[in-house]
C-alpha cells in the first residue's frame, strides 16, 4: 500500500505530464500538483502546523482544495473538509464543535474566522490561513494516527464527527481502487462537492492516474460539453445530476462515457430509465458511507445491470441482513443492513466512541433496511428511523417517493410518518410541482393507488415550494410527530 503522504508523489513519478485536475482555467499535471502541494506543505510547517492539530480546509472544487487537504495531512494534521457554501454561523459551529487549531481556505466562501490572516500564494490565487485563538494545547482527537474528520449528513438526526486514521484511509483507498478498477486512460467527470466526497473517490482517482474533470457549474449543457471536450469515461454523480441530464433537450450525446454511477442517495427508477434512454448508457448505483467507504457497487462485468440495486459487496467486505435480535433474516426478507471490511472508521468524535464500542458483534449497523436478491445484489428499502409503521405494516418513504416522482405533475417529493391514534402512524407527503401545474390531489392519489398497497398511499398530501436537502444532497427527513 502507498502511504497517504506518498500517494501523490507516486502518481507524479508515474505520470508526471498526465492531467491530474482539469478546471475552467486549464489543467494541472500530476507533476505540478505534487510540486504545488509540497510547497504548500512546507509553508504550513513553517507556520507551525504540527502532528495531531486540527485543520479546517474550506474551498470549492478544484486543485487548490485537493492540495490543501493533502498538504494538511502531509504535515500530520487532522483535516476537516468544510463546504464553501456554508453560512458563517454554520462554519463557526463546525469549528467550535471540532475544536480546530487552524483554518485554511481559498476565499470562495465566507471568511471562516476573524483572526489575523496569513496569505499563502497558490498558483494563480491566494489562500487564507488563520490560527484559532487561543490556540489550544494537545491533539484534536485521542487517536494518535488520526488524519481526517468528516461529519455525517444528519438526514434523520444530529451529525456525528467520523474520525479516520492514516491506516484506515490507506485500506479504504486500496479497496475502492480494486472495485472501480480505473487506469490512467480514464477521465472522471466531477460534479459532486469535494468537501463531502474527498474520501474515498478523489484519492482513488489520484492513485490510479485518472484525470479529474471539474465542471464549473451543474448545468446539463456544461456537463455534456466538458464530457465531450475532455473525453470523460466515468460520470460519478448524484440522482439530481442524472435527473438534470435526462431532461436535457439538446440531443447531444456523451459517446466516450463507459460508466455512469449514482451515489449519495437512492436513484429513482424513472430517472435511471430516462437517463439510459437519453444517453444510451445504463446507470448503476454505488453505496458509499463515510464510516465504511465504498463497500457495495455493481462492478461485476458480464452481468446484466440492475439500476435499483446498490450492487454486490466489493472485495474485502462482508454484508449481512439482521433482525431486531441481530440474527440473520430469512432469504428474501428485509433486514437491517450490517457491513464489515477494510478501512472502517476509527471513532466518532463527540462524544468520543471507538469503532469497537459502536459496532455490534463486529458489524457496523448502517441504519438502512435492505433485502438481498437471488443473485446476491443488495437493494436498499429505506432507513430504520424513517420507516412508517401503519397498523403493523412497514412503509418505506423512499419507495413511496419513487412512485410520486413518476407522476407527470411532480418535480420532487418527501414522505414521512405522522402519529395516528388508531393506526400508529399514517403516511404523509409533501410535493413540489412542475412549473405552471396545479395540484390535483385526487389525481395524484389515484396514481398512487394504482402502484402501491393501500396502506402505503399518502393519507395527507400537501404542496410546498421546495424540499430541504443536506449539504451532501440528501433529503432532510421529517420525524414522526
CSV table of C-alpha atoms in Angstrom, one decimal:
chain,number,residue,atom,x,y,z
A,1,UNK,CA,0.0,0.0,0.0
A,2,UNK,CA,1.1,3.6,-0.8
A,3,UNK,CA,1.0,5.9,2.3
A,4,UNK,CA,-1.2,9.0,2.0
A,5,UNK,CA,1.8,11.3,2.1
A,6,UNK,CA,3.4,9.4,-0.8
A,7,UNK,CA,0.2,8.8,-2.8
A,8,UNK,CA,0.5,12.0,-4.9
A,9,UNK,CA,4.3,11.6,-5.1
A,10,UNK,CA,3.8,8.1,-6.6
A,11,UNK,CA,1.4,9.5,-9.2
A,12,UNK,CA,3.7,12.3,-10.1
A,13,UNK,CA,6.6,9.9,-10.6
A,14,UNK,CA,4.4,7.5,-12.6
A,15,UNK,CA,2.5,10.1,-14.8
A,16,UNK,CA,4.2,13.5,-14.4
A,17,UNK,CA,2.7,15.0,-17.5
A,18,UNK,CA,-0.7,13.4,-17.2
A,19,UNK,CA,-3.5,15.9,-16.4
A,20,UNK,CA,-4.5,15.4,-12.8
A,21,UNK,CA,-7.2,18.1,-12.5
A,22,UNK,CA,-8.8,19.8,-15.4
A,23,UNK,CA,-10.5,23.1,-14.5
A,24,UNK,CA,-12.1,26.0,-16.3
A,25,UNK,CA,-8.7,27.9,-16.5
A,26,UNK,CA,-6.7,24.9,-17.8
A,27,UNK,CA,-5.3,21.8,-16.2
A,28,UNK,CA,-2.7,20.9,-13.6
A,29,UNK,CA,-0.5,17.9,-14.3
A,30,UNK,CA,0.4,15.3,-11.7
A,31,UNK,CA,3.9,16.7,-11.6
A,32,UNK,CA,2.7,20.2,-11.0
A,33,UNK,CA,0.1,19.2,-8.4
A,34,UNK,CA,2.7,17.4,-6.4
A,35,UNK,CA,5.1,20.3,-6.6
A,36,UNK,CA,2.5,22.8,-5.5
A,37,UNK,CA,1.2,20.6,-2.7
A,38,UNK,CA,4.8,20.2,-1.4
A,39,UNK,CA,5.3,24.0,-1.4
A,40,UNK,CA,2.1,24.4,0.5
A,41,UNK,CA,3.0,21.8,3.0
A,42,UNK,CA,6.3,23.5,3.6
A,43,UNK,CA,4.6,26.8,4.2
A,44,UNK,CA,2.1,25.2,6.7
A,45,UNK,CA,5.0,23.6,8.5
A,46,UNK,CA,6.8,26.9,8.6
A,47,UNK,CA,3.7,28.5,10.2
A,48,UNK,CA,3.8,25.9,12.9
A,49,UNK,CA,1.2,23.3,11.9
A,50,UNK,CA,2.1,20.0,13.6
A,51,UNK,CA,1.0,16.4,14.0
A,52,UNK,CA,-2.4,16.0,15.7
A,53,UNK,CA,-3.6,19.5,15.3
A,54,UNK,CA,-7.0,20.1,13.7
A,55,UNK,CA,-7.0,22.0,10.4
A,56,UNK,CA,-10.3,23.1,8.7
A,57,UNK,CA,-10.0,23.1,4.9
A,58,UNK,CA,-12.6,25.2,3.2
A,59,UNK,CA,-12.9,25.6,-0.6
A,60,UNK,CA,-14.7,25.0,-3.8
A,61,UNK,CA,-14.0,22.0,-6.1
A,62,UNK,CA,-10.5,22.2,-7.7
A,63,UNK,CA,-6.8,21.8,-7.5
A,64,UNK,CA,-6.5,24.2,-4.5
A,65,UNK,CA,-8.9,22.1,-2.4
A,66,UNK,CA,-7.0,18.9,-3.2
A,67,UNK,CA,-3.7,20.5,-2.4
A,68,UNK,CA,-4.9,22.0,0.9
A,69,UNK,CA,-6.2,18.6,2.0
A,70,UNK,CA,-3.1,16.6,1.1
A,71,UNK,CA,-0.7,19.3,2.4
A,72,UNK,CA,-2.5,19.3,5.7
A,73,UNK,CA,-2.4,15.5,6.1
A,74,UNK,CA,1.2,15.6,4.9
A,75,UNK,CA,2.0,17.8,7.9
A,76,UNK,CA,0.5,15.3,10.2
A,77,UNK,CA,-2.6,17.5,10.9
A,78,UNK,CA,-6.1,16.1,11.1
A,79,UNK,CA,-8.1,17.7,8.3
A,80,UNK,CA,-11.8,18.6,8.4
A,81,UNK,CA,-13.2,19.5,5.0
A,82,UNK,CA,-15.7,22.4,5.0
A,83,UNK,CA,-18.0,23.3,2.2
A,84,UNK,CA,-17.5,26.8,0.8
A,85,UNK,CA,-21.3,27.1,0.5
A,86,UNK,CA,-21.9,27.1,4.3
A,87,UNK,CA,-23.0,30.2,6.1
A,88,UNK,CA,-20.8,31.9,8.7
A,89,UNK,CA,-22.8,30.6,11.6
A,90,UNK,CA,-22.6,27.0,10.2
A,91,UNK,CA,-18.8,27.3,9.7
A,92,UNK,CA,-18.4,28.7,13.2
A,93,UNK,CA,-20.4,25.8,14.7
A,94,UNK,CA,-18.2,23.2,12.9
A,95,UNK,CA,-15.0,25.0,14.1
A,96,UNK,CA,-16.2,25.1,17.7
A,97,UNK,CA,-17.6,21.6,17.8
A,98,UNK,CA,-14.4,20.1,16.4
A,99,UNK,CA,-12.1,22.4,18.5
A,100,UNK,CA,-9.9,23.1,15.5
A,101,UNK,CA,-6.5,24.7,15.8
A,102,UNK,CA,-6.4,26.5,12.4
A,103,UNK,CA,-8.3,27.0,9.2
A,104,UNK,CA,-7.2,27.4,5.6
A,105,UNK,CA,-9.5,28.4,2.7
A,106,UNK,CA,-9.4,29.5,-0.9
A,107,UNK,CA,-11.6,32.7,-0.4
A,108,UNK,CA,-14.5,31.2,-2.3
A,109,UNK,CA,-16.9,31.4,0.7
A,110,UNK,CA,-17.3,33.4,3.8
A,111,UNK,CA,-14.2,34.2,5.8
A,112,UNK,CA,-14.0,31.3,8.3
A,113,UNK,CA,-12.6,33.3,11.2
A,114,UNK,CA,-11.9,37.0,12.0
A,115,UNK,CA,-8.5,36.3,13.4
A,116,UNK,CA,-5.2,37.5,11.9
A,117,UNK,CA,-4.7,36.1,8.4
A,118,UNK,CA,-1.6,34.9,6.6
A,119,UNK,CA,-1.9,34.9,2.8
A,120,UNK,CA,-0.3,31.9,1.0
A,121,UNK,CA,0.3,32.0,-2.7
A,122,UNK,CA,-1.0,29.0,-4.7
A,123,UNK,CA,-0.6,29.1,-8.5
A,124,UNK,CA,-2.9,31.9,-9.7
A,125,UNK,CA,-4.7,32.6,-6.3
A,126,UNK,CA,-4.1,33.4,-2.7
A,127,UNK,CA,-5.1,31.1,0.2
A,128,UNK,CA,-6.0,32.4,3.7
A,129,UNK,CA,-4.6,30.8,6.8
A,130,UNK,CA,-5.5,31.6,10.4
A,131,UNK,CA,-4.9,30.2,13.8
A,132,UNK,CA,-7.9,29.9,16.1
A,133,UNK,CA,-7.4,31.9,19.3
A,134,UNK,CA,-6.5,30.9,21.8
A,135,UNK,CA,-4.6,28.0,20.2
A,136,UNK,CA,-5.4,25.1,22.4
A,137,UNK,CA,-2.8,22.6,23.5
A,138,UNK,CA,-2.8,18.9,22.6
A,139,UNK,CA,-4.2,17.0,19.6
A,140,UNK,CA,-7.7,17.4,18.3
A,141,UNK,CA,-8.5,13.7,18.9
A,142,UNK,CA,-7.2,11.0,21.2
A,143,UNK,CA,-6.3,8.9,18.2
A,144,UNK,CA,-2.5,9.1,17.6
A,145,UNK,CA,-2.7,8.3,13.9
A,146,UNK,CA,-5.8,10.5,13.1
A,147,UNK,CA,-5.8,12.1,9.7
A,148,UNK,CA,-9.4,13.1,8.8
A,149,UNK,CA,-12.7,14.1,10.3
A,150,UNK,CA,-16.0,14.5,8.4
A,151,UNK,CA,-19.4,15.0,9.8
A,152,UNK,CA,-22.2,12.7,8.7
A,153,UNK,CA,-25.1,14.0,6.7
A,154,UNK,CA,-27.6,14.3,9.6
A,155,UNK,CA,-30.6,13.3,7.5
A,156,UNK,CA,-32.5,11.9,10.4
A,157,UNK,CA,-30.7,13.1,13.5
A,158,UNK,CA,-27.7,15.0,14.7
A,159,UNK,CA,-24.4,14.9,12.7
A,160,UNK,CA,-21.5,12.8,14.0
A,161,UNK,CA,-17.9,13.6,13.5
A,162,UNK,CA,-16.3,10.5,11.9
A,163,UNK,CA,-12.6,10.1,12.6
A,164,UNK,CA,-10.3,8.1,10.2
A,165,UNK,CA,-6.7,7.2,10.7
A,166,UNK,CA,-4.0,7.2,8.0
A,167,UNK,CA,-4.0,3.4,8.1
A,168,UNK,CA,-7.8,3.2,7.6
A,169,UNK,CA,-7.7,5.7,4.7
A,170,UNK,CA,-5.0,3.7,3.0
A,171,UNK,CA,-7.0,0.5,3.4
A,172,UNK,CA,-10.1,2.2,2.1
A,173,UNK,CA,-8.4,3.7,-0.9
A,174,UNK,CA,-6.9,0.3,-1.7
A,175,UNK,CA,-10.3,-1.5,-1.6
A,176,UNK,CA,-12.1,1.2,-3.6
A,177,UNK,CA,-9.3,1.2,-6.2
A,178,UNK,CA,-9.8,-2.5,-6.8
A,179,UNK,CA,-13.5,-2.1,-7.0
A,180,UNK,CA,-13.5,0.8,-9.5
A,181,UNK,CA,-10.5,-0.5,-11.5
A,182,UNK,CA,-9.6,2.8,-13.1
A,183,UNK,CA,-6.5,3.4,-15.1
A,184,UNK,CA,-4.5,6.5,-16.4
A,185,UNK,CA,-6.6,6.3,-19.6
A,186,UNK,CA,-9.8,7.2,-17.6
A,187,UNK,CA,-11.2,10.7,-17.1
A,188,UNK,CA,-13.7,11.3,-14.4
A,189,UNK,CA,-16.4,13.9,-14.7
A,190,UNK,CA,-16.6,15.6,-11.3
A,191,UNK,CA,-19.8,17.3,-10.2
A,192,UNK,CA,-20.1,16.3,-6.5
A,193,UNK,CA,-18.8,18.6,-3.7
A,194,UNK,CA,-15.3,17.6,-2.8
A,195,UNK,CA,-15.9,18.7,0.8
A,196,UNK,CA,-18.3,15.7,1.1
A,197,UNK,CA,-16.7,13.2,-1.3
A,198,UNK,CA,-12.9,13.6,-0.9
A,199,UNK,CA,-12.7,10.2,0.7
A,200,UNK,CA,-12.6,7.9,-0.9
A,201,UNK,CA,-13.2,8.7,-4.5
A,202,UNK,CA,-10.8,11.7,-5.1
A,203,UNK,CA,-7.9,9.8,-3.6
A,204,UNK,CA,-8.7,6.7,-5.7
A,205,UNK,CA,-8.7,8.8,-8.9
A,206,UNK,CA,-5.3,10.3,-8.0
A,207,UNK,CA,-3.9,6.9,-7.1
A,208,UNK,CA,-5.0,5.4,-10.4
A,209,UNK,CA,-3.6,8.3,-12.5
A,210,UNK,CA,-7.0,9.2,-13.9
A,211,UNK,CA,-7.9,12.8,-14.8
A,212,UNK,CA,-10.4,14.7,-12.8
A,213,UNK,CA,-12.6,17.0,-14.9
A,214,UNK,CA,-14.1,19.7,-12.6
A,215,UNK,CA,-17.3,21.1,-14.1
A,216,UNK,CA,-17.6,24.8,-13.5
A,217,UNK,CA,-21.4,24.5,-12.8
A,218,UNK,CA,-24.1,21.9,-12.7
A,219,UNK,CA,-26.0,22.8,-15.9
A,220,UNK,CA,-26.6,19.8,-18.1
A,221,UNK,CA,-25.1,21.6,-21.1
A,222,UNK,CA,-21.9,22.3,-19.1
A,223,UNK,CA,-21.6,18.7,-18.0
A,224,UNK,CA,-22.2,17.4,-21.6
A,225,UNK,CA,-19.7,19.9,-23.0
A,226,UNK,CA,-17.0,19.1,-20.5
A,227,UNK,CA,-17.5,15.3,-21.0
A,228,UNK,CA,-17.0,15.7,-24.8
A,229,UNK,CA,-14.2,18.2,-24.7
A,230,UNK,CA,-12.1,16.1,-22.3
A,231,UNK,CA,-13.3,12.6,-23.3
A,232,UNK,CA,-14.8,11.6,-20.0
A,233,UNK,CA,-15.1,7.9,-19.3
A,234,UNK,CA,-16.8,7.9,-15.9
A,235,UNK,CA,-19.6,10.0,-14.5
A,236,UNK,CA,-19.9,9.6,-10.7
A,237,UNK,CA,-22.8,11.8,-9.6
A,238,UNK,CA,-26.0,12.1,-7.5
A,239,UNK,CA,-29.6,11.4,-8.6
A,240,UNK,CA,-30.0,15.2,-9.0
A,241,UNK,CA,-27.3,15.3,-11.7
A,242,UNK,CA,-28.8,12.4,-13.6
A,243,UNK,CA,-32.2,14.0,-13.5
A,244,UNK,CA,-30.9,17.2,-15.0
A,245,UNK,CA,-29.0,15.3,-17.7
A,246,UNK,CA,-32.0,13.1,-18.5
A,247,UNK,CA,-34.1,16.3,-19.0
A,248,UNK,CA,-31.7,17.9,-21.4
A,249,UNK,CA,-33.3,18.6,-24.8
A,250,UNK,CA,-30.2,19.2,-26.9
A,251,UNK,CA,-29.9,15.7,-28.2
A,252,UNK,CA,-26.1,15.9,-27.7
A,253,UNK,CA,-24.5,12.6,-26.6
A,254,UNK,CA,-21.5,11.7,-24.4
A,255,UNK,CA,-20.0,8.9,-26.5
A,256,UNK,CA,-16.8,8.4,-24.6
A,257,UNK,CA,-18.6,7.6,-21.3
A,258,UNK,CA,-18.2,4.0,-20.4
A,259,UNK,CA,-19.7,4.1,-16.9
A,260,UNK,CA,-22.3,6.1,-15.0
A,261,UNK,CA,-22.5,5.6,-11.3
A,262,UNK,CA,-25.1,7.2,-9.0
A,263,UNK,CA,-24.3,7.7,-5.3
A,264,UNK,CA,-25.2,9.8,-2.2
A,265,UNK,CA,-29.0,8.9,-2.3
A,266,UNK,CA,-31.3,6.3,-3.8
A,267,UNK,CA,-31.8,6.7,-7.6
A,268,UNK,CA,-35.5,6.8,-8.6
A,269,UNK,CA,-36.2,4.2,-11.3
A,270,UNK,CA,-37.8,6.7,-13.6
A,271,UNK,CA,-34.6,8.9,-13.6
A,272,UNK,CA,-32.4,5.8,-14.3
A,273,UNK,CA,-34.7,4.8,-17.2
A,274,UNK,CA,-34.8,8.4,-18.6
A,275,UNK,CA,-31.0,8.8,-18.5
A,276,UNK,CA,-30.5,5.4,-20.2
A,277,UNK,CA,-32.9,6.3,-23.0
A,278,UNK,CA,-31.3,9.8,-23.4
A,279,UNK,CA,-27.7,8.7,-23.5
A,280,UNK,CA,-27.8,5.0,-24.3
A,281,UNK,CA,-25.9,4.2,-21.1
A,282,UNK,CA,-27.3,2.4,-18.1
A,283,UNK,CA,-26.8,3.9,-14.6
A,284,UNK,CA,-25.7,1.7,-11.7
A,285,UNK,CA,-25.7,2.6,-8.1
A,286,UNK,CA,-22.9,2.6,-5.5
A,287,UNK,CA,-23.4,2.5,-1.8
A,288,UNK,CA,-21.0,4.9,-0.1
A,289,UNK,CA,-21.0,5.7,3.6
A,290,UNK,CA,-18.4,7.8,5.5
A,291,UNK,CA,-18.0,5.2,8.2
A,292,UNK,CA,-17.1,2.4,5.8
A,293,UNK,CA,-16.1,3.8,2.3
A,294,UNK,CA,-17.4,2.1,-0.8
A,295,UNK,CA,-18.5,-1.4,0.2
A,296,UNK,CA,-21.2,-2.0,-2.4
A,297,UNK,CA,-21.3,-1.3,-6.1
A,298,UNK,CA,-22.4,-3.1,-9.3
A,299,UNK,CA,-19.0,-3.6,-10.8
A,300,UNK,CA,-19.1,-7.3,-12.0
A,301,UNK,CA,-18.6,-7.5,-15.7
A,302,UNK,CA,-20.7,-9.7,-17.8
A,303,UNK,CA,-23.8,-9.4,-15.6
A,304,UNK,CA,-26.9,-7.6,-16.5
A,305,UNK,CA,-27.2,-4.3,-14.5
A,306,UNK,CA,-30.0,-3.5,-12.1
A,307,UNK,CA,-30.2,0.3,-11.5
A,308,UNK,CA,-32.4,-0.3,-8.5
A,309,UNK,CA,-29.8,-2.2,-6.5
A,310,UNK,CA,-26.6,-0.9,-5.0
A,311,UNK,CA,-24.8,-3.9,-6.3
A,312,UNK,CA,-22.6,-6.6,-4.7
A,313,UNK,CA,-20.2,-6.4,-1.8
A,314,UNK,CA,-16.8,-5.2,-3.0
A,315,UNK,CA,-13.7,-7.4,-2.4
A,316,UNK,CA,-12.8,-7.3,1.3
A,317,UNK,CA,-16.3,-6.5,2.5
A,318,UNK,CA,-19.0,-8.8,4.1
A,319,UNK,CA,-22.7,-7.9,4.2
A,320,UNK,CA,-25.4,-9.4,6.4
A,321,UNK,CA,-29.1,-8.6,6.9
A,322,UNK,CA,-30.1,-8.8,10.6
A,323,UNK,CA,-33.4,-8.8,12.5
A,324,UNK,CA,-34.0,-6.9,15.7
A,325,UNK,CA,-32.2,-9.7,17.7
A,326,UNK,CA,-29.1,-9.3,15.4
A,327,UNK,CA,-29.7,-12.6,13.8
A,328,UNK,CA,-29.7,-13.1,10.0
A,329,UNK,CA,-33.1,-12.8,8.4
A,330,UNK,CA,-34.7,-15.4,6.2
A,331,UNK,CA,-33.9,-15.4,2.5
A,332,UNK,CA,-35.9,-12.7,0.7
A,333,UNK,CA,-36.8,-10.8,3.9
A,334,UNK,CA,-36.0,-7.2,4.6
A,335,UNK,CA,-33.3,-6.8,7.3
A,336,UNK,CA,-31.1,-4.3,9.0
A,337,UNK,CA,-28.0,-3.8,6.7
A,338,UNK,CA,-24.8,-4.6,8.5
A,339,UNK,CA,-21.3,-4.3,7.0
A,340,UNK,CA,-17.7,-5.0,7.9
A,341,UNK,CA,-14.5,-4.9,5.9
A,342,UNK,CA,-11.4,-2.9,5.0
A,343,UNK,CA,-10.9,0.7,6.0
A,344,UNK,CA,-13.6,1.0,8.6
A,345,UNK,CA,-13.8,4.3,10.6
A,346,UNK,CA,-11.8,4.5,13.8
A,347,UNK,CA,-14.1,6.5,16.1
A,348,UNK,CA,-16.9,9.1,16.5
A,349,UNK,CA,-15.5,12.4,17.7
A,350,UNK,CA,-18.2,13.8,20.0
A,351,UNK,CA,-18.9,12.0,22.3
A,352,UNK,CA,-15.7,10.0,21.7
A,353,UNK,CA,-16.6,6.4,20.8
A,354,UNK,CA,-14.3,4.0,19.2
A,355,UNK,CA,-15.5,1.8,16.3
A,356,UNK,CA,-15.3,-1.2,18.6
A,357,UNK,CA,-17.7,0.4,21.0
A,358,UNK,CA,-20.1,1.3,18.2
A,359,UNK,CA,-20.2,-1.9,16.2
A,360,UNK,CA,-22.4,-4.9,17.1
A,361,UNK,CA,-20.5,-8.3,17.1
A,362,UNK,CA,-18.0,-6.8,14.6
A,363,UNK,CA,-20.7,-5.4,12.3
A,364,UNK,CA,-21.3,-1.7,11.6
A,365,UNK,CA,-25.1,-1.1,11.6
A,366,UNK,CA,-25.7,1.3,8.7
A,367,UNK,CA,-29.2,2.3,9.8
A,368,UNK,CA,-30.5,1.2,6.4
A,369,UNK,CA,-33.1,-1.6,5.7
A,370,UNK,CA,-32.3,-3.8,2.8
A,371,UNK,CA,-33.0,-7.1,1.1
A,372,UNK,CA,-30.8,-9.5,-0.9
A,373,UNK,CA,-31.8,-10.5,-4.4
A,374,UNK,CA,-31.3,-14.1,-5.6
A,375,UNK,CA,-28.1,-13.2,-7.4
A,376,UNK,CA,-26.6,-11.5,-4.3
A,377,UNK,CA,-27.3,-7.9,-5.2
A,378,UNK,CA,-28.4,-5.7,-2.3
A,379,UNK,CA,-31.5,-3.4,-2.6
A,380,UNK,CA,-31.9,-0.6,-0.2
A,381,UNK,CA,-35.5,-0.3,1.1
A,382,UNK,CA,-35.3,2.6,3.4
A,383,UNK,CA,-33.9,3.9,6.7
A,384,UNK,CA,-34.7,2.3,10.1
A,385,UNK,CA,-35.6,5.6,11.6
A,386,UNK,CA,-37.8,6.8,8.7
A,387,UNK,CA,-39.8,3.6,8.3
A,388,UNK,CA,-43.5,4.2,8.8
A,389,UNK,CA,-45.4,1.7,10.8
A,390,UNK,CA,-49.0,1.7,9.5
A,391,UNK,CA,-51.1,-0.7,11.7
A,392,UNK,CA,-48.1,-3.1,11.8
A,393,UNK,CA,-47.3,-2.8,8.1
A,394,UNK,CA,-43.9,-1.3,7.1
A,395,UNK,CA,-44.0,1.6,4.6
A,396,UNK,CA,-40.7,3.0,3.3
A,397,UNK,CA,-40.6,6.7,2.3
A,398,UNK,CA,-38.1,6.0,-0.4
A,399,UNK,CA,-40.5,3.6,-2.2
A,400,UNK,CA,-43.4,5.9,-2.0
A,401,UNK,CA,-41.3,8.9,-3.1
A,402,UNK,CA,-40.2,6.9,-6.2
A,403,UNK,CA,-43.9,6.5,-7.2
A,404,UNK,CA,-44.8,10.1,-6.5
A,405,UNK,CA,-41.8,11.3,-8.5
A,406,UNK,CA,-43.1,9.4,-11.6
A,407,UNK,CA,-46.3,11.4,-11.7
A,408,UNK,CA,-46.2,13.9,-14.6
A,409,UNK,CA,-47.1,16.9,-12.3
A,410,UNK,CA,-44.5,16.2,-9.6
A,411,UNK,CA,-40.9,17.6,-9.6
A,412,UNK,CA,-39.9,16.1,-6.3
A,413,UNK,CA,-41.4,14.7,-3.1
A,414,UNK,CA,-40.7,13.9,0.6
A,415,UNK,CA,-42.7,11.3,2.5
A,416,UNK,CA,-42.8,11.0,6.3
A,417,UNK,CA,-44.9,9.4,9.0
A,418,UNK,CA,-47.3,11.1,11.4
A,419,UNK,CA,-48.6,9.6,14.6
A,420,UNK,CA,-52.2,8.4,14.5
A,421,UNK,CA,-54.3,7.3,17.5
A,422,UNK,CA,-55.7,4.2,15.8
A,423,UNK,CA,-53.2,3.2,13.1
A,424,UNK,CA,-50.0,4.0,14.9
A,425,UNK,CA,-48.7,6.1,12.0
A,426,UNK,CA,-50.1,7.3,8.7
A,427,UNK,CA,-48.2,8.2,5.5
A,428,UNK,CA,-47.9,11.9,4.7
A,429,UNK,CA,-46.3,13.5,1.7
A,430,UNK,CA,-45.0,16.9,0.5
A,431,UNK,CA,-44.7,17.5,-3.2
A,432,UNK,CA,-43.0,20.1,-5.4
A,433,UNK,CA,-45.0,20.6,-8.6
A,434,UNK,CA,-43.7,21.1,-12.1
A,435,UNK,CA,-43.8,24.8,-13.1
A,436,UNK,CA,-47.3,26.1,-14.1
A,437,UNK,CA,-49.0,22.9,-12.9
A,438,UNK,CA,-51.8,23.0,-10.3
A,439,UNK,CA,-52.1,20.3,-7.6
A,440,UNK,CA,-54.9,17.7,-8.3
A,441,UNK,CA,-54.8,15.7,-5.1
A,442,UNK,CA,-57.3,13.1,-6.2
A,443,UNK,CA,-55.4,12.5,-9.5
A,444,UNK,CA,-52.1,12.0,-7.5
A,445,UNK,CA,-53.7,9.6,-5.0
A,446,UNK,CA,-55.4,7.7,-7.8
A,447,UNK,CA,-51.9,7.3,-9.4
A,448,UNK,CA,-50.5,6.1,-6.1
A,449,UNK,CA,-53.3,3.6,-5.6
A,450,UNK,CA,-52.6,2.0,-9.0
A,451,UNK,CA,-49.0,1.3,-7.9
A,452,UNK,CA,-48.9,1.0,-4.1
A,453,UNK,CA,-50.6,-1.1,-1.5
A,454,UNK,CA,-53.4,0.7,0.3
A,455,UNK,CA,-51.5,1.3,3.5
A,456,UNK,CA,-48.7,3.0,1.5
A,457,UNK,CA,-50.9,5.6,-0.2
A,458,UNK,CA,-50.4,9.0,1.4
A,459,UNK,CA,-53.3,10.0,3.7
A,460,UNK,CA,-52.2,13.6,3.7
A,461,UNK,CA,-50.7,15.4,0.7
A,462,UNK,CA,-49.5,19.0,0.6
A,463,UNK,CA,-47.8,21.2,-1.9
A,464,UNK,CA,-44.5,23.0,-1.0
A,465,UNK,CA,-42.3,25.4,-2.9
A,466,UNK,CA,-39.1,23.4,-2.2
A,467,UNK,CA,-37.8,20.5,-0.2
A,468,UNK,CA,-34.8,21.0,2.1
A,469,UNK,CA,-31.6,19.0,1.5
A,470,UNK,CA,-28.4,18.4,3.4
A,471,UNK,CA,-25.2,19.9,2.1
A,472,UNK,CA,-24.3,16.5,0.6
A,473,UNK,CA,-27.5,16.4,-1.4
A,474,UNK,CA,-29.7,14.1,0.6
A,475,UNK,CA,-33.3,14.8,1.7
A,476,UNK,CA,-33.7,16.3,5.2
A,477,UNK,CA,-36.1,13.9,6.8
A,478,UNK,CA,-39.0,14.7,9.0
A,479,UNK,CA,-39.5,12.9,12.2
A,480,UNK,CA,-42.9,11.3,13.1
A,481,UNK,CA,-45.0,13.7,15.2
